[in-house]
XYZ file of C-alpha atoms in Angstrom:
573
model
C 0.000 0.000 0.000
C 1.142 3.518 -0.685
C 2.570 5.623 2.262
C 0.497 8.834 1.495
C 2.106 12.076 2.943
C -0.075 14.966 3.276
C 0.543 18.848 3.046
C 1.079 18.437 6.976
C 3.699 16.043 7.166
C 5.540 17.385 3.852
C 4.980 20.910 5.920
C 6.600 19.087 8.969
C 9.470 17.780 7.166
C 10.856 20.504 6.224
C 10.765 22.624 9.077
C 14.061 24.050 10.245
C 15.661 24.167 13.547
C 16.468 27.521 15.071
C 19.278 26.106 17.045
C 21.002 25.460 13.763
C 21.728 29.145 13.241
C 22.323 29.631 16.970
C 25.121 27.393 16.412
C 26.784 29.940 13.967
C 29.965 31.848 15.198
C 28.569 35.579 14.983
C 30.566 39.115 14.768
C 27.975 41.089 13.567
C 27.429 44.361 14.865
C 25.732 45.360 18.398
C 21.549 46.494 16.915
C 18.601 46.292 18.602
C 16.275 43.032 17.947
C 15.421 42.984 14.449
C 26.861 41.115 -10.416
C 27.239 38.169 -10.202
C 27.076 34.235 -10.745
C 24.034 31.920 -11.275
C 22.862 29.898 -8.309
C 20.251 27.339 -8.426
C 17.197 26.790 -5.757
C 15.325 29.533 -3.956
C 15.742 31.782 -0.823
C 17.558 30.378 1.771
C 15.969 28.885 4.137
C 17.580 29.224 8.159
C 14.906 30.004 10.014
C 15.380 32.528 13.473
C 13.073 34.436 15.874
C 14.355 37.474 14.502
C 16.023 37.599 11.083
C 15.894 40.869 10.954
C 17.552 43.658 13.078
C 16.690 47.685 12.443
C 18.673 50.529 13.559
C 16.619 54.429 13.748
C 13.699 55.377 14.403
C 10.916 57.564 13.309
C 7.084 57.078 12.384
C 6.751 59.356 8.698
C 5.242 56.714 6.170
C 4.974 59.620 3.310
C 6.576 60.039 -0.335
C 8.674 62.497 -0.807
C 5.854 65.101 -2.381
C 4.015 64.224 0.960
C 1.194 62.213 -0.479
C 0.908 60.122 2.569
C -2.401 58.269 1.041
C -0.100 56.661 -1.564
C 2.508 55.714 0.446
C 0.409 53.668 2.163
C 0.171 51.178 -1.139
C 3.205 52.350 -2.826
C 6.864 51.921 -2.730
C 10.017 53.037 -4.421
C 12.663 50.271 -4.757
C 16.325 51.490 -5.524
C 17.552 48.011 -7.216
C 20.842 46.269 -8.850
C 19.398 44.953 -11.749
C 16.467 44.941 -14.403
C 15.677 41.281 -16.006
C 16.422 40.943 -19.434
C 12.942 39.074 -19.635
C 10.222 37.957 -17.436
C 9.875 34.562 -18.758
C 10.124 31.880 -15.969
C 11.024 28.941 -17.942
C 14.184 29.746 -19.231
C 15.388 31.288 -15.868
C 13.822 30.018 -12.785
C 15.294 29.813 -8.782
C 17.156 32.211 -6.692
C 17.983 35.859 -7.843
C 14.116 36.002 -9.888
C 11.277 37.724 -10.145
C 9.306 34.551 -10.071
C 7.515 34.677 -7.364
C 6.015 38.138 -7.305
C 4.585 37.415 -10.965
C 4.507 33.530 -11.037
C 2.654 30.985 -8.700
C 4.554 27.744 -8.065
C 2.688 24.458 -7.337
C 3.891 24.305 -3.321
C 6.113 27.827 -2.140
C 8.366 28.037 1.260
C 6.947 30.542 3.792
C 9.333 32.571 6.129
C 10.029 29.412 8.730
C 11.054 27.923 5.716
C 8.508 24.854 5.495
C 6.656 23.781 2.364
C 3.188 25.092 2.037
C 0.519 25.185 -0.579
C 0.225 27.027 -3.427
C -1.319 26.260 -6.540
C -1.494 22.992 -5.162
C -4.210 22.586 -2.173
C -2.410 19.371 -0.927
C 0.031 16.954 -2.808
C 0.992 13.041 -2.486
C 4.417 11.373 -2.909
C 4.174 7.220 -3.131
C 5.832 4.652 -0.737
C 8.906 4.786 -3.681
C 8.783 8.326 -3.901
C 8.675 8.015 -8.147
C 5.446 9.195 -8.038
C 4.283 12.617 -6.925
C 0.624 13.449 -6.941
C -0.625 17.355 -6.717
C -4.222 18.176 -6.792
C -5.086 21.783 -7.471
C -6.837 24.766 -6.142
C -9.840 25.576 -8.669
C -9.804 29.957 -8.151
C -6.606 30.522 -9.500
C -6.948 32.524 -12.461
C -3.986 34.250 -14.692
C -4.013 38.355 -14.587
C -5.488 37.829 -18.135
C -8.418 36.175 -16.483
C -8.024 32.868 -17.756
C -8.019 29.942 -15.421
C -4.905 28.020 -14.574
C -5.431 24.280 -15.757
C -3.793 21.362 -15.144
C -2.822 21.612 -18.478
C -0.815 24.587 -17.903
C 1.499 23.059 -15.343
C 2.086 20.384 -17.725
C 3.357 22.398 -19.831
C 4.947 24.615 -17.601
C 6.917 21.747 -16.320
C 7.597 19.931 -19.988
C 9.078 23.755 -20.884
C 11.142 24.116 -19.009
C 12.554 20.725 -19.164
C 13.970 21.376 -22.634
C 14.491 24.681 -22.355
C 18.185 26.044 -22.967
C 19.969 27.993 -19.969
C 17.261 26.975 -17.572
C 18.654 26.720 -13.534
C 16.413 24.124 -12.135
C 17.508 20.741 -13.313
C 14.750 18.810 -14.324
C 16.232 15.707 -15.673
C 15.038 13.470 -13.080
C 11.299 13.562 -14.327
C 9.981 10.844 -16.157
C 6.648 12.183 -17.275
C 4.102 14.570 -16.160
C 0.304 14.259 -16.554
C -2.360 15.881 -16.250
C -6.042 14.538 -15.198
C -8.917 17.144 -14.011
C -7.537 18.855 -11.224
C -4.710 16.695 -10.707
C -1.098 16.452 -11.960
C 0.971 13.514 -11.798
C 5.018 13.918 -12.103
C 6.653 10.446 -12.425
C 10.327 10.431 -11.529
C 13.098 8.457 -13.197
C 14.950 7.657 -9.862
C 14.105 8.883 -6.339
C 15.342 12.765 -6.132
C 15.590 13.745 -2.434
C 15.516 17.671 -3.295
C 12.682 17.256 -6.297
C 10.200 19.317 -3.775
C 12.349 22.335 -3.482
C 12.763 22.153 -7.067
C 9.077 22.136 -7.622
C 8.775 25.448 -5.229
C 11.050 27.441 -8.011
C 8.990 26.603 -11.142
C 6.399 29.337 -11.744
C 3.931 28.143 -14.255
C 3.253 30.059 -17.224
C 0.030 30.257 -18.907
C 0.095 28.115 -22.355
C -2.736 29.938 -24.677
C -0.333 32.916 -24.465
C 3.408 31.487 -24.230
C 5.600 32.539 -27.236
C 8.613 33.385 -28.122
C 8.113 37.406 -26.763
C 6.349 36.010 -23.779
C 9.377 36.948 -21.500
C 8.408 40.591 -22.690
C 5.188 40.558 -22.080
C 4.255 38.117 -19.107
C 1.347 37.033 -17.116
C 0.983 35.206 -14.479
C -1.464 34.324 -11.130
C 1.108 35.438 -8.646
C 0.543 38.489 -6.478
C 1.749 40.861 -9.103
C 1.125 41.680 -12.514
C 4.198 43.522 -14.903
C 2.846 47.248 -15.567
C 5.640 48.404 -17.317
C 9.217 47.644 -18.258
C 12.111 50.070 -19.646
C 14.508 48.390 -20.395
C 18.211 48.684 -18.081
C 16.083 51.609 -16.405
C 12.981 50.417 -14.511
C 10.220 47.547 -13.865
C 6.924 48.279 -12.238
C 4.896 46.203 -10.547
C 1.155 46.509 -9.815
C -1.170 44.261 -7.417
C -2.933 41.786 -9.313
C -6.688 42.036 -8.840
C -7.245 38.396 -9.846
C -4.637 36.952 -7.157
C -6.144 33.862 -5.141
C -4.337 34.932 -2.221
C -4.691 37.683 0.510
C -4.433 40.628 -1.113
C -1.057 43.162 -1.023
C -1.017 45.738 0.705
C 1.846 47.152 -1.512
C -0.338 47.968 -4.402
C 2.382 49.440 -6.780
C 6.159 48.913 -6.649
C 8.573 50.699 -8.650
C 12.047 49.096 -9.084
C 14.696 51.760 -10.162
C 17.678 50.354 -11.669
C 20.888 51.347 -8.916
C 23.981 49.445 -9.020
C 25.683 52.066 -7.691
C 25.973 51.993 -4.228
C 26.768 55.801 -3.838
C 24.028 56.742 -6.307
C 21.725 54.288 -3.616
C 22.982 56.501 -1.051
C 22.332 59.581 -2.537
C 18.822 58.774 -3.373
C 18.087 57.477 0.142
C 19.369 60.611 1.236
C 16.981 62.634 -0.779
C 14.208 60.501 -0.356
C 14.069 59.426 -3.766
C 13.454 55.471 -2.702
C 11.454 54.515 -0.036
C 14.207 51.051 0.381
C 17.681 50.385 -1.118
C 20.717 48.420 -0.608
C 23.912 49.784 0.759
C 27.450 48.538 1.647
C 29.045 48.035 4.797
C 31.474 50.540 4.713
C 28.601 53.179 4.019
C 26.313 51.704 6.933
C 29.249 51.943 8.803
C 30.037 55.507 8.483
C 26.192 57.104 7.668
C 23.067 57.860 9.178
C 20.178 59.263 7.125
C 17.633 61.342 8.689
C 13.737 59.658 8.276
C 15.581 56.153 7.635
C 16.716 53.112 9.315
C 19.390 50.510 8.800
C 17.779 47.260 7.410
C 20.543 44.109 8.780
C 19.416 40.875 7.442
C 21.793 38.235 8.254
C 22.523 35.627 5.730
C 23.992 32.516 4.338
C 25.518 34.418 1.614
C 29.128 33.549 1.762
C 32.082 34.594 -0.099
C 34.842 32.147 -0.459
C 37.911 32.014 -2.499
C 38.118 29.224 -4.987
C 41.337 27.074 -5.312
C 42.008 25.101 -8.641
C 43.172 21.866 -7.154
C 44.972 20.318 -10.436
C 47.819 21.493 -11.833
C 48.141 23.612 -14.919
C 48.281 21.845 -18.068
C 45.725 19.121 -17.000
C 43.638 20.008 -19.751
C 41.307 22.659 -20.923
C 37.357 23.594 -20.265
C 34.566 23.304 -22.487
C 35.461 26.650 -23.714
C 38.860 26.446 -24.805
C 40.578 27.581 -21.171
C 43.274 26.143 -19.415
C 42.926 24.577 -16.665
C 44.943 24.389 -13.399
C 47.563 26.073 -11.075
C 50.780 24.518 -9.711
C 50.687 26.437 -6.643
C 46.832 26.173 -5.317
C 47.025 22.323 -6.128
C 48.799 21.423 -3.164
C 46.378 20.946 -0.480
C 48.836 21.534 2.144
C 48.744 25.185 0.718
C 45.124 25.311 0.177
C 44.525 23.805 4.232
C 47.381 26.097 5.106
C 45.746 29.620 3.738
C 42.451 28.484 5.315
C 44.089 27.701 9.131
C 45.978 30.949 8.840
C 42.634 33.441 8.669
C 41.287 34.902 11.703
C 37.661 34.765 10.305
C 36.365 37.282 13.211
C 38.860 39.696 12.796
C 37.964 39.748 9.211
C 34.706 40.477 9.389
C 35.507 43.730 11.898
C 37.714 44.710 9.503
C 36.520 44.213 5.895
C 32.776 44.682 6.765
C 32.574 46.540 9.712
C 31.234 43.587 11.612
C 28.476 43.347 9.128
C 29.000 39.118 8.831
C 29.597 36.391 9.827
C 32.355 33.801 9.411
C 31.830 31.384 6.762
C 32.868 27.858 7.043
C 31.134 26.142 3.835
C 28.419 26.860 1.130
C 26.056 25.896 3.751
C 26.480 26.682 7.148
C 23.309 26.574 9.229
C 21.495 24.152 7.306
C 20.028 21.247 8.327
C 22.798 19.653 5.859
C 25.813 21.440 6.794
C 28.091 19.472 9.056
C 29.523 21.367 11.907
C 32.658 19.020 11.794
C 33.473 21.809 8.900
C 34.209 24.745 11.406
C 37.705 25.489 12.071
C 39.515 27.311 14.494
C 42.521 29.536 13.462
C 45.644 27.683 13.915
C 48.609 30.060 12.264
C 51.351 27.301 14.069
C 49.418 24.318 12.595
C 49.280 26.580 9.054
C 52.830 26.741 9.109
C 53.866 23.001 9.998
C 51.706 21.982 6.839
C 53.911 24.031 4.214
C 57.005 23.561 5.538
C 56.668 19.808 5.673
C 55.449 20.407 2.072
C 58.357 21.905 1.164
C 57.427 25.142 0.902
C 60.351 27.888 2.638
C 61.325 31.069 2.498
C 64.729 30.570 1.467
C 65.747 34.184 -0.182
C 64.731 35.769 2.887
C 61.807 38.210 1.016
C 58.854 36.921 3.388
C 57.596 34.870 0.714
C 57.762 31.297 0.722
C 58.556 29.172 -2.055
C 59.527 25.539 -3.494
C 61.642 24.427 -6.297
C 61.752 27.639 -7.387
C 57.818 28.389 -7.535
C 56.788 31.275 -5.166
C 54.045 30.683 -3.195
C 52.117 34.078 -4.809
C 49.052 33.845 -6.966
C 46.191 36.160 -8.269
C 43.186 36.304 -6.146
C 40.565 37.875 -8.769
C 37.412 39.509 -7.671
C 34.272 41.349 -9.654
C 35.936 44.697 -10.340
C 33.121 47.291 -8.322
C 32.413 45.078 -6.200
C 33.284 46.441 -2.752
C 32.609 43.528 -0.189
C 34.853 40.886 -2.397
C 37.276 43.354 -2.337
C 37.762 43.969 1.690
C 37.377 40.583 2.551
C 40.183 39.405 0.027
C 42.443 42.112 0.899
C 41.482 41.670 4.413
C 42.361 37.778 4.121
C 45.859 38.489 1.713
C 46.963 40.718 4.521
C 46.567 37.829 7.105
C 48.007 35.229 5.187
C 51.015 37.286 3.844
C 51.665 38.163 7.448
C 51.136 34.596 8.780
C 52.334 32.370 6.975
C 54.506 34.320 4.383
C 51.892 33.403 1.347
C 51.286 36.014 -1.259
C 47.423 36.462 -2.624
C 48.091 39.514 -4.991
C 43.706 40.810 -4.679
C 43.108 41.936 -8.516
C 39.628 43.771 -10.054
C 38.385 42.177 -13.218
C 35.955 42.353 -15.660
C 33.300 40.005 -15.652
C 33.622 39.061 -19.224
C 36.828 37.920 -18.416
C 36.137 35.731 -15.712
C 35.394 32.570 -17.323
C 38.672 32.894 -18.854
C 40.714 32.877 -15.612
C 38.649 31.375 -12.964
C 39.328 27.532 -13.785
C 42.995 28.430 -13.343
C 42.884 31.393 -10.993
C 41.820 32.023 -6.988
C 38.525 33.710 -7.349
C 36.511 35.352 -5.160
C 32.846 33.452 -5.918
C 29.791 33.973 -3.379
C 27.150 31.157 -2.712
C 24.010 30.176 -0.465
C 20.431 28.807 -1.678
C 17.715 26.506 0.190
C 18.426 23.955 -1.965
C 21.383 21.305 -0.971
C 22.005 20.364 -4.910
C 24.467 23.073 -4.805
C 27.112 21.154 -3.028
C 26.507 18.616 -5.775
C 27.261 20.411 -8.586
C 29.968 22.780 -6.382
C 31.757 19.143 -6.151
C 30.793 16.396 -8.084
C 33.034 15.440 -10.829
C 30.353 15.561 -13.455
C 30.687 19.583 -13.294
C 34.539 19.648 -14.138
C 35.402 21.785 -17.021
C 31.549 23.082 -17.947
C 32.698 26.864 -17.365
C 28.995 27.242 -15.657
C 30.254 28.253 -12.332
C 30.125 25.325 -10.509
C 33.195 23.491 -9.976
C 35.582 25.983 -11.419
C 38.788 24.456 -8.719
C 37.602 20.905 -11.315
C 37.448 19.303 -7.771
C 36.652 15.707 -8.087
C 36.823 12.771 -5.399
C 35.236 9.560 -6.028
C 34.400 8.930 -2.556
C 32.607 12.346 -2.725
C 31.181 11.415 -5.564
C 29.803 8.434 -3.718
C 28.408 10.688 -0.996
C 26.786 13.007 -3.266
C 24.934 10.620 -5.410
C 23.757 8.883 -2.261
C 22.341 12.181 -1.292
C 20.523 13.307 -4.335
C 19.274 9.469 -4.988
C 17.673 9.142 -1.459
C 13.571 9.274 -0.988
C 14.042 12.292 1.195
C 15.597 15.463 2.534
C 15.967 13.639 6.001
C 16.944 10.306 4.808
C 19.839 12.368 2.402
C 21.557 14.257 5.112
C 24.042 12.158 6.380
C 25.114 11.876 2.896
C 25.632 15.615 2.377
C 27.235 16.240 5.535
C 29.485 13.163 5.113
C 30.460 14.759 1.600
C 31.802 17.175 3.489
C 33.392 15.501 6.095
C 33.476 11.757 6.901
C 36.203 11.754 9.855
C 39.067 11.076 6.984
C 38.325 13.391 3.794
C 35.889 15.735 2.352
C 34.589 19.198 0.717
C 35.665 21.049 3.537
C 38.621 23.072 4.951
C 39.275 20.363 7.182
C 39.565 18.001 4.007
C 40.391 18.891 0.287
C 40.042 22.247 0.763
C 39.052 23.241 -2.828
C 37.489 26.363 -1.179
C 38.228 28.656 1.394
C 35.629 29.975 2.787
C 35.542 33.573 4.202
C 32.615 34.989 5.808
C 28.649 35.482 5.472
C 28.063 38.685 4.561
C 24.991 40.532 6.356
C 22.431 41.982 3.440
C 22.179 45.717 4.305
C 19.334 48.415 3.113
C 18.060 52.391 3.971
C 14.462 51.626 4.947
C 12.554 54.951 5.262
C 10.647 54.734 8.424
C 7.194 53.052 8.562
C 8.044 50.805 5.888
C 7.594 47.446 7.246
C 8.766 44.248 5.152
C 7.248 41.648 6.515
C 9.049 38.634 8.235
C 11.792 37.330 6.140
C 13.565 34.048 5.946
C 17.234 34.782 6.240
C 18.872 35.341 2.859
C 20.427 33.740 0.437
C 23.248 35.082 -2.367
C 21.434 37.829 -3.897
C 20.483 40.998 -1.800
C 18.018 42.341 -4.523
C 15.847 39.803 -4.901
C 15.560 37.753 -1.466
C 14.512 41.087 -0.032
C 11.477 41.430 -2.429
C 10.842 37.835 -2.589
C 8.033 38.678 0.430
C 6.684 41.821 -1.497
C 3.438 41.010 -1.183
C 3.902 40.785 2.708
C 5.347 44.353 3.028
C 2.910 47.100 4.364
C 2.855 50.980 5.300
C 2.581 51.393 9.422
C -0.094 54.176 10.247
């Protein structure tokens, strides 16, 4: 007989601990209680009683003309970026407008459990191949069309063949429709298939086309009311939503990647929220606004090639390698000599965290991965690897190969900068290893960065990004993941165990093992392919009376895992 799981138990499965984050090492600074790579899966998803901490004061809720009536269901939105296109089966997961404009078959609320959406309640069989979802019948797209079966279907079928998309979909057999009901049969059991099924927003079919990312519509919370392109985006409420309605009836997103021009316009009053740096929070105060902290799991990390050059090239063209980062006693060596809490005072003002892996917090991260600075230790592993400072110039070297190499980071962008320089200073000083911090172009990245340190960032709800940060399958694809071409086959053994198990619960072991079994591993205790540097807190000028809603702690991406509760935010009186 089938094991049937209900919306409940699914709900119940899923739920986080809070003691998870407690766990975390903090530095962040005293408050009172609360561009960039692809990542794959949706907002992150460590829950706390607080994720949120606000500095200021004040009680004015009106625009800058002093309409106070519209500021009540408006908002101005200083942003980092404009999509290209609204269509949500060729993009998909973290960093998206998806869920303001698209409605997903289940969603994750702000405790991070799995809750209806589209779908009233949803069945998985006793072998887990078979998942069942039966649908809510008053879901209608902005157009005023109802949302079939059929559409998910081919929402689902879309985006399985669709080129560039960032939720894997391979593992699906078929998917049916019947009535109310859709039916996705899996190939093989796919312990993280229900987090994938929260990212997929399903598009209507009687209008998809090729222009449809242009022009989109959806039976989300929010409709697209216009679009200039690299400028702006509007969004207004939609009318037709099934849901509670917004209170935010109309949100304007101005493009700001500039984080001085963000400061300027908070200053005045031109947005109602934007995003600032730490080094700006650190040394401003506006008047009528308050500092926004949410912490996050969105952790920089410098990645270490971990072959040696001339092992090849990637599928475009690029060498691959470095004869210096593919010692591991250097890699474990950089990582023991950083004082993780003295970078984040440092670099960020004590606006982070220290970061010990692409998933610290989570129910899958293993603790086992924290370590403590050990400069002595640092030191015993290069010079029994040979590595000394023989011509006396505080840089160490072996067989004539200095221990120096480029650390590259997005040129502009501030926070990569700090912490790397903040790290190259400690390990230069410690352990006489050189990490030369260099701004670069990101159309140049994917030429350097499978033979290169480079300063990456990281952090979904969604453990399938250790697999394809490690697996072997991901070596040489130039698609972010796996740039060090870090492959272990008793990783590999780990990983697959994880993604082929029947459940989240049942895969853990595996992905914390992957990381750590007692002998080898992902992290800095093990191969080392990345050193991990700190979690960096997402910060924001909030005018006061602006209230944005409880939000799950964020992932990589400050722009969009703020909004991803939009519909949540609300004027207070």
């Amino acid at each position: 007989m089938k094991r049937i799981r209900k919306i409940i138990a699914a709900a119940a499965a899923l739920t986080l601990a809070v003691s998870l984050l407690a766990a975390s090492v903090g530095c962040g600074p005293s408050a009172p209680p609360d561009a960039s790579e692809t990542q794959t899966g949706v907002s992150s998803p460590v829950p706390a009683p607080s994720a949120s901490t606000t500095t200021g004061g004040g009680e004015s809720a009106a625009t800058p003309d002093g309409d106070t009536t519209a500021a009540k269901t408006e908002v101005t939105i200083g942003f980092t970026s404009i999509p290209s296109n609204y269509d949500p089966l060729t993009t998909g997961g973290h960093g998206s407008y998806m869920s303001l404009i698209y409605s997903t078959l289940v969603a994750l609320d702000s405790d991070v459990n799995v809750v209806p959406d589209l779908a009233e309640a949803w069945e998985v069989s006793d072998d887990t191949l078979t998942y069942t979802f039966r649908l809510r019948t008053d879901a209608r797209f902005s157009d005023g069309e109802p949302v079939k079966a059929s559409d998910v279907v081919f929402s689902f079928n879309t985006m399985m063949t669709a080129e560039g998309a960032e939720i894997d979909l391979n593992a699906i057999d078929s998917v049916s429709a019947d009535g109310d009901t859709v039916t996705i049969k899996l190939k093989q059991p796919r312990s993280t298939f229900i987090l994938d099924v929260a990212g997929i927003g399903i598009a209507p079919e009687h209008l998809y086309s090729d222009d449809f990312g242009q022009n989109p519509i959806g039976s989300g919370p929010y409709k697209l009311a216009q679009y200039d392109v690299d400028q702006q985006f509007i969004l207004e409420a939609n009318e037709l939503y099934y849901g509670k309605a917004p209170q935010i009836k109309r949100a304007v997103f101005i493009m700001m990647s500039d984080e001085d021009t963000q400061l300027i316009a908070a200053k005045s009053g031109q947005v109602d929220i934007t995003l600032t740096s730490a080094t700006l929070a650190a040394t401003n105060t506006i008047d009528g606004y308050n500092l926004l902290v949410e912490k996050t799991v969105d952790n920089m990390g410098i990645v270490m090639p971990v072959i040696p050059a001339g092992s090849g090239t990637s599928a475009l063209g690029n060498p691959m390698g470095n004869d210096v980062t593919s010692d591991v006693n250097l890699r474990k060596a950089i990582a023991y000599a950083i004082d993780r809490e003295k970078l984040c005072r440092d670099a960020l003002n004590g606006y982070a965290t220290p970061a010990y892996s692409e998933n610290d917090g989570m129910p899958w991260w293993n603790p086992e991965s924290v370590i403590e600075t050990d400069v002595e230790y640092a030191r015993k592993l290069l010079d029994d690897a040979g590595w000394t400072d023989t011509d006396g110039d505080g840089i160490r070297e072996k067989n004539g190969l200095k221990a120096s190499v480029p650390v590259y980071y997005f040129a502009g962008d501030t926070a990569r900068q700090a912490t790397a320089m903040g790290a190259a200073n400690q390990v230069l000083e410690n352990i006489g290893v050189e990490l030369v911090v260099t701004g670069l172009g990101e159309e140049d990245v994917m030429k350097i960065m499978v033979s290169q340190p480079m300063v990456l960032a990281w952090g979904s709800a969604n453990p399938i990004t250790s697999y394809y940060l490690y697996h072997s399958s991901s070596v040489g694809k130039d698609d972010w993941y796996d740039p060090e071409s870090f492959g272990s086959p008793v990783v590999d053994g780990y990983l697959d165990a994880a993604l082929n198990a029947t459940s989240l619960e049942e895969a853990i072991p595996y992905w914390q093992k992957a990381q750590w079994d007692g002998t080898t591993g992902t992290s800095m205790r093990g191969e080392c392919p990345y050193i991990f540097l700190v979690n960096k807190d997402h910060l924001y000028w909030r005018r006061d009376g602006l209230n944005t809603g409880e939000q799950m702690i964020h992932a990589h991406g400050a722009a969009w895992t703020l909004v991803a509760n939009l519909k949540d935010w609300y004027w207070e009186s």
